[in-house]
Amino acid sequence: MSGELIRTALGDELVVGRTFRGSPEDVWASITESERTARWFGPWEGVGGQGNTIRVQMLFEEGEPWFDARIETCDPPRRLGLSVLDENESWRIDLLVSAVADGTRLRLVHHLRNLDAIGEMGPGWEYYLDLLVAARDGTPQPTFDDYYPRLKPHYEALARPDGVGQGVEEPGV
């Protein structure tokens, strides 16, 4: 479990990350090439590039829904920023890729409007990043039941007003 809640001047950010063997360019390809995203999240259709809107499918969700995502930031192989509008609401994430001593670090930053659903979002992002680990390593895929409800208390604790489990304030992404 790697998730933390970062409070910034711009709002709350749920941050979940993983470290991978391989170069930043290879990890970047895992999060931007439709054939590779299909292995851990779902395929996408459209023309990639900053300012464009693509259609993304969530293969590992009930009903395998599609949603629109606007590419707000595309700075290969460092940062991909997406604004998403699904059937329920809009949300924004950044995928940050950086070289580290033992490979490449991927940080997923979900910019939160409120903390109401953090107990579901945190385990969900943990699950998806572990699907990415499995896709890259060729290991068996986890199931969501391995994450929820087991991780829900950790993420709800991050949002408690007493600050237990919260990260320090950092500049917004």
Tab-separated table of C-alpha atoms in Angstrom:
chain	number	residue	atom	x	y	z
A	1	MET	CA	0.000	0.000	0.000
A	2	SER	CA	1.617	3.203	-1.139
A	3	GLY	CA	-1.129	5.793	-1.095
A	4	GLU	CA	-0.875	9.091	0.657
A	5	LEU	CA	-2.918	12.256	0.828
A	6	ILE	CA	-1.024	15.446	0.061
A	7	ARG	CA	-2.569	18.763	1.031
A	8	THR	CA	-1.513	21.608	-1.269
A	9	ALA	CA	-2.517	25.204	-1.774
A	10	LEU	CA	-4.542	23.981	-4.783
A	11	GLY	CA	-6.387	21.214	-2.911
A	12	ASP	CA	-6.046	17.597	-1.897
A	13	GLU	CA	-4.122	15.061	-3.959
A	14	LEU	CA	-4.301	11.292	-3.602
A	15	VAL	CA	-0.891	9.954	-4.639
A	16	VAL	CA	-0.216	6.275	-5.387
A	17	GLY	CA	2.997	4.997	-6.935
A	18	ARG	CA	5.047	2.047	-8.084
A	19	THR	CA	8.657	1.508	-9.145
A	20	PHE	CA	9.328	-0.546	-12.283
A	21	ARG	CA	12.335	-2.122	-13.895
A	22	GLY	CA	12.962	-0.429	-17.212
A	23	SER	CA	13.504	3.021	-18.612
A	24	PRO	CA	11.154	5.994	-18.285
A	25	GLU	CA	10.470	5.657	-22.028
A	26	ASP	CA	9.323	2.047	-21.579
A	27	VAL	CA	7.068	2.902	-18.618
A	28	TRP	CA	5.739	5.852	-20.629
A	29	ALA	CA	4.802	3.449	-23.429
A	30	SER	CA	2.939	1.285	-20.879
A	31	ILE	CA	0.723	4.234	-19.952
A	32	THR	CA	0.278	5.815	-23.392
A	33	GLU	CA	0.182	3.117	-26.097
A	34	SER	CA	-3.329	1.701	-26.520
A	35	GLU	CA	-2.145	-1.871	-27.049
A	36	ARG	CA	-0.196	-1.704	-23.780
A	37	THR	CA	-2.823	0.172	-21.736
A	38	ALA	CA	-5.310	-2.537	-22.759
A	39	ARG	CA	-3.270	-5.023	-20.711
A	40	TRP	CA	-3.833	-3.247	-17.396
A	41	PHE	CA	-6.539	-0.584	-17.760
A	42	GLY	CA	-8.176	-0.697	-21.157
A	43	PRO	CA	-7.627	0.385	-24.745
A	44	TRP	CA	-8.176	3.895	-26.003
A	45	GLU	CA	-9.299	5.361	-29.313
A	46	GLY	CA	-8.564	8.678	-30.953
A	47	VAL	CA	-5.552	10.823	-31.662
A	48	GLY	CA	-3.183	11.189	-28.740
A	49	GLY	CA	-1.666	14.564	-28.022
A	50	GLN	CA	-2.057	17.560	-25.778
A	51	GLY	CA	-5.450	19.218	-26.147
A	52	ASN	CA	-7.077	16.191	-27.787
A	53	THR	CA	-9.927	14.115	-26.385
A	54	ILE	CA	-9.717	10.331	-26.523
A	55	ARG	CA	-12.170	7.536	-25.633
A	56	VAL	CA	-10.908	5.104	-22.992
A	57	GLN	CA	-12.376	1.758	-21.981
A	58	MET	CA	-12.127	0.341	-18.471
A	59	LEU	CA	-11.760	-3.385	-19.186
A	60	PHE	CA	-11.529	-4.357	-15.525
A	61	GLU	CA	-14.778	-2.688	-14.401
A	62	GLU	CA	-18.266	-4.152	-14.495
A	63	GLY	CA	-19.777	-3.519	-17.921
A	64	GLU	CA	-16.397	-2.442	-19.330
A	65	PRO	CA	-17.530	1.203	-19.661
A	66	TRP	CA	-16.043	3.821	-21.979
A	67	PHE	CA	-15.369	7.441	-21.013
A	68	ASP	CA	-13.903	10.557	-22.595
A	69	ALA	CA	-10.536	11.870	-21.449
A	70	ARG	CA	-9.024	15.170	-22.483
A	71	ILE	CA	-5.234	15.180	-22.627
A	72	GLU	CA	-4.358	18.322	-20.657
A	73	THR	CA	-0.610	17.728	-20.460
A	74	CYS	CA	1.598	15.489	-22.584
A	75	ASP	CA	5.305	15.826	-21.838
A	76	PRO	CA	6.937	12.508	-22.889
A	77	PRO	CA	8.265	10.618	-21.025
A	78	ARG	CA	7.628	12.621	-17.863
A	79	ARG	CA	4.027	13.722	-17.440
A	80	LEU	CA	0.594	12.824	-18.747
A	81	GLY	CA	-2.325	14.869	-17.415
A	82	LEU	CA	-5.916	13.833	-18.089
A	83	SER	CA	-9.326	15.337	-17.361
A	84	VAL	CA	-11.994	12.662	-17.349
A	85	LEU	CA	-15.742	12.896	-17.682
A	86	ASP	CA	-17.498	9.641	-16.892
A	87	GLU	CA	-21.169	8.920	-16.276
A	88	ASN	CA	-20.951	10.159	-12.681
A	89	GLU	CA	-18.599	13.127	-12.528
A	90	SER	CA	-15.423	14.716	-13.804
A	91	TRP	CA	-12.004	14.159	-12.289
A	92	ARG	CA	-8.363	14.911	-13.052
A	93	ILE	CA	-5.228	12.795	-12.785
A	94	ASP	CA	-1.550	13.214	-13.550
A	95	LEU	CA	0.790	10.317	-14.284
A	96	LEU	CA	4.340	11.337	-13.411
A	97	VAL	CA	7.283	9.248	-14.636
A	98	SER	CA	10.834	9.671	-13.317
A	99	ALA	CA	14.102	7.762	-13.373
A	100	VAL	CA	15.237	6.445	-9.983
A	101	ALA	CA	18.264	4.406	-8.917
A	102	ASP	CA	16.500	1.046	-9.276
A	103	GLY	CA	14.410	1.747	-12.401
A	104	THR	CA	11.524	4.101	-13.075
A	105	ARG	CA	9.010	5.542	-10.628
A	106	LEU	CA	5.401	6.136	-11.679
A	107	ARG	CA	3.283	8.366	-9.458
A	108	LEU	CA	-0.432	8.630	-10.106
A	109	VAL	CA	-1.847	11.856	-8.690
A	110	HIS	CA	-5.643	12.061	-8.439
A	111	HIS	CA	-6.656	15.678	-7.818
A	112	LEU	CA	-9.595	15.444	-5.433
A	113	ARG	CA	-12.639	17.701	-5.342
A	114	ASN	CA	-13.574	16.265	-1.945
A	115	LEU	CA	-12.619	13.330	0.235
A	116	ASP	CA	-15.996	11.554	0.181
A	117	ALA	CA	-14.934	8.574	-1.957
A	118	ILE	CA	-11.264	8.251	-0.979
A	119	GLY	CA	-12.003	4.868	0.653
A	120	GLU	CA	-12.967	3.496	-2.768
A	121	MET	CA	-10.586	5.482	-4.976
A	122	GLY	CA	-7.421	4.570	-3.081
A	123	PRO	CA	-7.943	0.802	-3.274
A	124	GLY	CA	-9.009	1.204	-6.906
A	125	TRP	CA	-5.802	2.976	-7.927
A	126	GLU	CA	-3.718	0.451	-5.935
A	127	TYR	CA	-5.484	-2.298	-7.908
A	128	TYR	CA	-4.906	-0.651	-11.286
A	129	LEU	CA	-1.237	0.012	-10.608
A	130	ASP	CA	-0.788	-3.619	-9.559
A	131	LEU	CA	-2.510	-4.635	-12.802
A	132	LEU	CA	0.191	-2.586	-14.544
A	133	VAL	CA	2.881	-4.396	-12.509
A	134	ALA	CA	1.402	-7.761	-13.546
A	135	ALA	CA	1.170	-6.714	-17.202
A	136	ARG	CA	4.799	-5.570	-17.271
A	137	ASP	CA	6.133	-8.573	-15.321
A	138	GLY	CA	3.959	-11.234	-16.963
A	139	THR	CA	2.579	-12.328	-13.584
A	140	PRO	CA	-1.025	-13.238	-12.713
A	141	GLN	CA	-3.465	-10.332	-12.476
A	142	PRO	CA	-4.794	-9.452	-9.038
A	143	THR	CA	-8.525	-9.250	-8.368
A	144	PHE	CA	-10.214	-6.201	-6.909
A	145	ASP	CA	-11.410	-8.317	-3.975
A	146	ASP	CA	-7.757	-8.409	-2.853
A	147	TYR	CA	-7.900	-4.620	-2.337
A	148	TYR	CA	-11.391	-3.670	-1.274
A	149	PRO	CA	-12.554	-3.585	1.497
A	150	ARG	CA	-9.134	-4.443	3.054
A	151	LEU	CA	-7.483	-1.121	2.067
A	152	LYS	CA	-10.523	1.078	2.643
A	153	PRO	CA	-9.682	1.868	6.316
A	154	HIS	CA	-6.179	3.061	5.378
A	155	TYR	CA	-7.529	5.507	2.829
A	156	GLU	CA	-10.347	6.725	5.045
A	157	ALA	CA	-7.784	7.364	7.802
A	158	LEU	CA	-5.865	9.623	5.410
A	159	ALA	CA	-8.909	11.887	5.209
A	160	ARG	CA	-9.533	12.156	8.948
A	161	PRO	CA	-9.507	15.712	10.296
A	162	ASP	CA	-6.856	14.806	12.906
A	163	GLY	CA	-4.364	14.473	10.051
A	164	VAL	CA	-3.320	10.903	10.878
A	165	GLY	CA	-1.810	9.343	7.778
A	166	GLN	CA	-1.621	12.532	5.738
A	167	GLY	CA	1.414	13.626	3.772
A	168	VAL	CA	3.134	16.956	4.201
A	169	GLU	CA	2.139	19.912	2.116
A	170	GLU	CA	3.911	20.078	-1.216
A	171	PRO	CA	3.444	22.333	-4.218
A	172	GLY	CA	0.528	21.236	-6.412
A	173	VAL	CA	1.233	19.188	-9.508
